[in-house]
PDB file of C-alpha atoms in Angstrom:
ATOM      1  CA  MET A   1      20.027   5.702  25.113  1.00  0.00           C
ATOM      2  CA  LYS A   2      19.153   6.052  21.638  1.00  0.00           C
ATOM      3  CA  LYS A   3      21.799   4.636  20.266  1.00  0.00           C
ATOM      4  CA  ASP A   4      20.771   0.701  21.575  1.00  0.00           C
ATOM      5  CA  ILE A   5      17.272   1.277  19.476  1.00  0.00           C
ATOM      6  CA  THR A   6      17.171  -0.836  16.298  1.00  0.00           C
ATOM      7  CA  ILE A   7      14.572   0.659  13.322  1.00  0.00           C
ATOM      8  CA  PRO A   8      15.077  -2.367  11.158  1.00  0.00           C
ATOM      9  CA  GLN A   9      14.599  -2.586   7.311  1.00  0.00           C
ATOM     10  CA  VAL A  10      11.467  -3.609   5.838  1.00  0.00           C
ATOM     11  CA  LYS A  11      12.021  -6.001   2.755  1.00  0.00           C
ATOM     12  CA  GLY A  12       9.849  -7.658   0.739  1.00  0.00           C
ATOM     13  CA  VAL A  13       6.610  -5.881   2.009  1.00  0.00           C
ATOM     14  CA  TYR A  14       4.919  -3.345  -0.727  1.00  0.00           C
ATOM     15  CA  ILE A  15       2.144  -0.870  -1.538  1.00  0.00           C
ATOM     16  CA  ALA A  16       0.361  -1.290  -5.265  1.00  0.00           C
ATOM     17  CA  VAL A  17      -2.292   0.160  -6.954  1.00  0.00           C
ATOM     18  CA  VAL A  18      -3.605  -1.903  -9.366  1.00  0.00           C
ATOM     19  CA  GLN A  19      -6.597  -1.493 -12.140  1.00  0.00           C
ATOM     20  CA  MET A  20      -8.906  -4.016 -12.126  1.00  0.00           C
ATOM     21  CA  GLN A  21     -12.816  -4.053 -13.386  1.00  0.00           C
ATOM     22  CA  GLN A  22     -15.520  -4.054 -10.291  1.00  0.00           C
ATOM     23  CA  LYS A  23     -17.412  -6.890 -10.799  1.00  0.00           C
ATOM     24  CA  THR A  24     -20.790  -4.787 -10.854  1.00  0.00           C
ATOM     25  CA  SER A  25     -19.896  -2.575 -13.761  1.00  0.00           C
ATOM     26  CA  ASP A  26     -17.562  -2.056 -16.473  1.00  0.00           C
ATOM     27  CA  ASP A  27     -15.651   1.040 -15.008  1.00  0.00           C
ATOM     28  CA  LEU A  28     -12.411  -0.400 -14.231  1.00  0.00           C
ATOM     29  CA  ASP A  29     -11.620   1.338 -10.707  1.00  0.00           C
ATOM     30  CA  TRP A  30      -8.299   2.125  -8.625  1.00  0.00           C
ATOM     31  CA  PHE A  31      -7.412  -0.474  -5.493  1.00  0.00           C
ATOM     32  CA  ALA A  32      -4.128  -0.286  -3.654  1.00  0.00           C
ATOM     33  CA  TYR A  33      -2.979  -4.060  -2.457  1.00  0.00           C
ATOM     34  CA  ILE A  34      -0.503  -5.057   0.095  1.00  0.00           C
ATOM     35  CA  ILE A  35       2.375  -7.412  -1.199  1.00  0.00           C
ATOM     36  CA  ASN A  36       3.610  -9.494   1.366  1.00  0.00           C
ATOM     37  CA  ASP A  37       6.836 -11.027  -1.250  1.00  0.00           C
ATOM     38  CA  SER A  38       8.724 -11.995   1.655  1.00  0.00           C
ATOM     39  CA  ASP A  39       9.662 -15.502   2.575  1.00  0.00           C
ATOM     40  CA  ARG A  40       8.217 -14.977   6.429  1.00  0.00           C
ATOM     41  CA  ASP A  41       3.767 -14.556   7.504  1.00  0.00           C
ATOM     42  CA  LEU A  42       3.392 -11.181   8.673  1.00  0.00           C
ATOM     43  CA  ASP A  43       1.394 -11.046  11.897  1.00  0.00           C
ATOM     44  CA  THR A  44      -0.744  -8.123  12.588  1.00  0.00           C
ATOM     45  CA  VAL A  45      -0.356  -5.489   9.890  1.00  0.00           C
ATOM     46  CA  LEU A  46      -2.300  -2.066  10.742  1.00  0.00           C
ATOM     47  CA  ILE A  47      -2.282   0.352   7.393  1.00  0.00           C
ATOM     48  CA  VAL A  48      -3.410   4.039   7.332  1.00  0.00           C
ATOM     49  CA  SER A  49      -3.831   5.353   4.477  1.00  0.00           C
ATOM     50  CA  GLN A  50      -4.529   8.870   3.275  1.00  0.00           C
ATOM     51  CA  GLY A  51      -4.329  11.756   0.555  1.00  0.00           C
ATOM     52  CA  TYR A  52      -3.427  14.890   1.192  1.00  0.00           C
ATOM     53  CA  SER A  53      -1.860  18.268  -0.982  1.00  0.00           C
ATOM     54  CA  GLU A  54      -1.291  21.912   0.305  1.00  0.00           C
ATOM     55  CA  SER A  55      -4.727  22.786   1.152  1.00  0.00           C
ATOM     56  CA  LYS A  56      -6.378  19.594   0.942  1.00  0.00           C
ATOM     57  CA  ILE A  57      -6.865  16.235   3.392  1.00  0.00           C
ATOM     58  CA  THR A  58      -8.517  13.398   3.420  1.00  0.00           C
ATOM     59  CA  PRO A  59     -10.043  11.417   6.787  1.00  0.00           C
ATOM     60  CA  PRO A  60      -7.478   8.376   7.747  1.00  0.00           C
ATOM     61  CA  MET A  61      -8.113   5.198   6.760  1.00  0.00           C
ATOM     62  CA  ARG A  62      -7.081   2.581   9.006  1.00  0.00           C
ATOM     63  CA  HIS A  63      -7.394  -1.171   7.970  1.00  0.00           C
ATOM     64  CA  SER A  64      -6.537  -4.408  10.361  1.00  0.00           C
ATOM     65  CA  ILE A  65      -5.273  -8.010   8.664  1.00  0.00           C
ATOM     66  CA  ALA A  66      -4.964 -10.380  11.366  1.00  0.00           C
ATOM     67  CA  ASN A  67      -2.796 -12.520   8.857  1.00  0.00           C
ATOM     68  CA  LEU A  68      -0.938 -12.572   5.554  1.00  0.00           C
ATOM     69  CA  PRO A  69       0.836 -15.408   4.098  1.00  0.00           C
ATOM     70  CA  ALA A  70       4.081 -15.515   2.957  1.00  0.00           C
ATOM     71  CA  LYS A  71       4.335 -14.715  -1.030  1.00  0.00           C
ATOM     72  CA  SER A  72       0.140 -12.967  -1.494  1.00  0.00           C
ATOM     73  CA  TYR A  73      -1.356  -9.902  -0.732  1.00  0.00           C
ATOM     74  CA  ALA A  74      -4.262  -8.222   0.288  1.00  0.00           C
ATOM     75  CA  LYS A  75      -7.034  -5.354  -0.419  1.00  0.00           C
ATOM     76  CA  ILE A  76      -6.462  -2.676   1.212  1.00  0.00           C
ATOM     77  CA  GLU A  77      -9.096   0.224  -0.538  1.00  0.00           C
ATOM     78  CA  PHE A  78     -10.675   1.501  -3.073  1.00  0.00           C
ATOM     79  CA  LEU A  79      -9.073   4.542  -4.500  1.00  0.00           C
ATOM     80  CA  GLN A  80     -11.054   7.301  -5.709  1.00  0.00           C
ATOM     81  CA  GLU A  81     -10.328   9.473  -9.355  1.00  0.00           C
ATOM     82  CA  LYS A  82      -9.977  12.751  -6.666  1.00  0.00           C
ATOM     83  CA  VAL A  83      -7.525  10.805  -4.394  1.00  0.00           C
ATOM     84  CA  LEU A  84      -5.411   9.981  -6.609  1.00  0.00           C
ATOM     85  CA  GLU A  85      -4.521  13.858  -7.385  1.00  0.00           C
ATOM     86  CA  LEU A  86      -3.247  14.213  -4.073  1.00  0.00           C
ATOM     87  CA  ASN A  87       0.241  12.810  -2.538  1.00  0.00           C
ATOM     88  CA  ASN A  88      -1.633   9.361  -0.785  1.00  0.00           C
ATOM     89  CA  SER A  89      -0.312   8.276   2.623  1.00  0.00           C
ATOM     90  CA  PHE A  90      -0.273   4.765   3.015  1.00  0.00           C
ATOM     91  CA  LYS A  91       1.329   3.928   7.202  1.00  0.00           C
ATOM     92  CA  VAL A  92       2.643  -0.206   7.275  1.00  0.00           C
ATOM     93  CA  THR A  93       2.847  -1.624  11.246  1.00  0.00           C
ATOM     94  CA  PHE A  94       3.227  -5.406  10.948  1.00  0.00           C
ATOM     95  CA  PHE A  95       4.970  -8.315  13.218  1.00  0.00           C
ATOM     96  CA  ASP A  96       7.054 -10.508  11.912  1.00  0.00           C
ATOM     97  CA  GLY A  97       7.557 -12.970  14.494  1.00  0.00           C
ATOM     98  CA  ASN A  98       8.563 -11.433  17.660  1.00  0.00           C
ATOM     99  CA  GLN A  99       9.524  -8.012  15.860  1.00  0.00           C
ATOM    100  CA  MET A 100       7.564  -4.753  14.733  1.00  0.00           C
ATOM    101  CA  PHE A 101       8.305  -3.285  11.602  1.00  0.00           C
ATOM    102  CA  ASP A 102       7.295   0.653   9.877  1.00  0.00           C
ATOM    103  CA  LYS A 103       7.381   2.186   7.170  1.00  0.00           C
ATOM    104  CA  THR A 104       5.338   4.532   5.947  1.00  0.00           C
ATOM    105  CA  TYR A 105       4.843   4.305   1.190  1.00  0.00           C
ATOM    106  CA  LEU A 106       3.944   7.273  -0.399  1.00  0.00           C
ATOM    107  CA  PHE A 107       2.659   8.407  -4.073  1.00  0.00           C
ATOM    108  CA  ARG A 108       3.049  11.753  -4.856  1.00  0.00           C
ATOM    109  CA  LYS A 109      -0.446  13.817  -6.884  1.00  0.00           C
ATOM    110  CA  ASN A 110      -0.679  12.401  -9.899  1.00  0.00           C
ATOM    111  CA  THR A 111       1.877   9.807  -9.781  1.00  0.00           C
ATOM    112  CA  ILE A 112      -0.658   6.296 -10.123  1.00  0.00           C
ATOM    113  CA  ASN A 113      -1.906   6.657 -13.833  1.00  0.00           C
ATOM    114  CA  ASP A 114      -2.036   4.424 -17.130  1.00  0.00           C
ATOM    115  CA  LYS A 115       1.339   6.290 -17.908  1.00  0.00           C
ATOM    116  CA  VAL A 116       3.227   4.112 -15.163  1.00  0.00           C
ATOM    117  CA  LEU A 117       2.073   0.912 -15.598  1.00  0.00           C
ATOM    118  CA  GLN A 118       4.436  -1.561 -14.579  1.00  0.00           C
ATOM    119  CA  ASN A 119       4.188  -5.811 -13.672  1.00  0.00           C
ATOM    120  CA  ILE A 120       3.228  -6.612 -10.630  1.00  0.00           C
ATOM    121  CA  SER A 121       5.274 -10.605 -11.243  1.00  0.00           C
ATOM    122  CA  LEU A 122       2.958 -11.566  -7.659  1.00  0.00           C
ATOM    123  CA  MET A 123       0.257 -10.701  -8.242  1.00  0.00           C
ATOM    124  CA  GLU A 124       0.323 -11.115 -12.621  1.00  0.00           C
ATOM    125  CA  VAL A 125      -1.717  -7.490 -13.257  1.00  0.00           C
ATOM    126  CA  LYS A 126      -0.216  -4.311 -13.940  1.00  0.00           C
ATOM    127  CA  GLY A 127       0.244  -1.384 -11.754  1.00  0.00           C
ATOM    128  CA  VAL A 128       1.866   1.105  -9.799  1.00  0.00           C
ATOM    129  CA  LEU A 129       4.099  -0.474  -7.055  1.00  0.00           C
ATOM    130  CA  MET A 130       6.211   1.421  -4.210  1.00  0.00           C
ATOM    131  CA  LYS A 131       8.887  -0.035  -2.210  1.00  0.00           C
TER     132      LYS A 131
END
């Protein structure tokens, strides 16, 4: 029976962590975004994020997005500096048509920093991208 179950591969959906200025201050803060770089809309996007290490764990944060259009992105959450010292996991589940997809994106501890920023073309900003 297990051989009959197919798990589709997620393509064109990414998590990016970018530094942006808050509207209320001049400080740059880190924010996580989900990017839909595919040609199809995604429905019922559910995201569970959590930071952890061998000795610490954050409470899970749950987010939902009813519809994420093709070639678009949406803000997930603000990331405090202390959380960047932990492994940060983003478990993403969504529907593309009638098919359910699931993928976990993992940013290892201290990998979100100014030294590894790259261009994120769809957002037209620099950040850390996890494919």
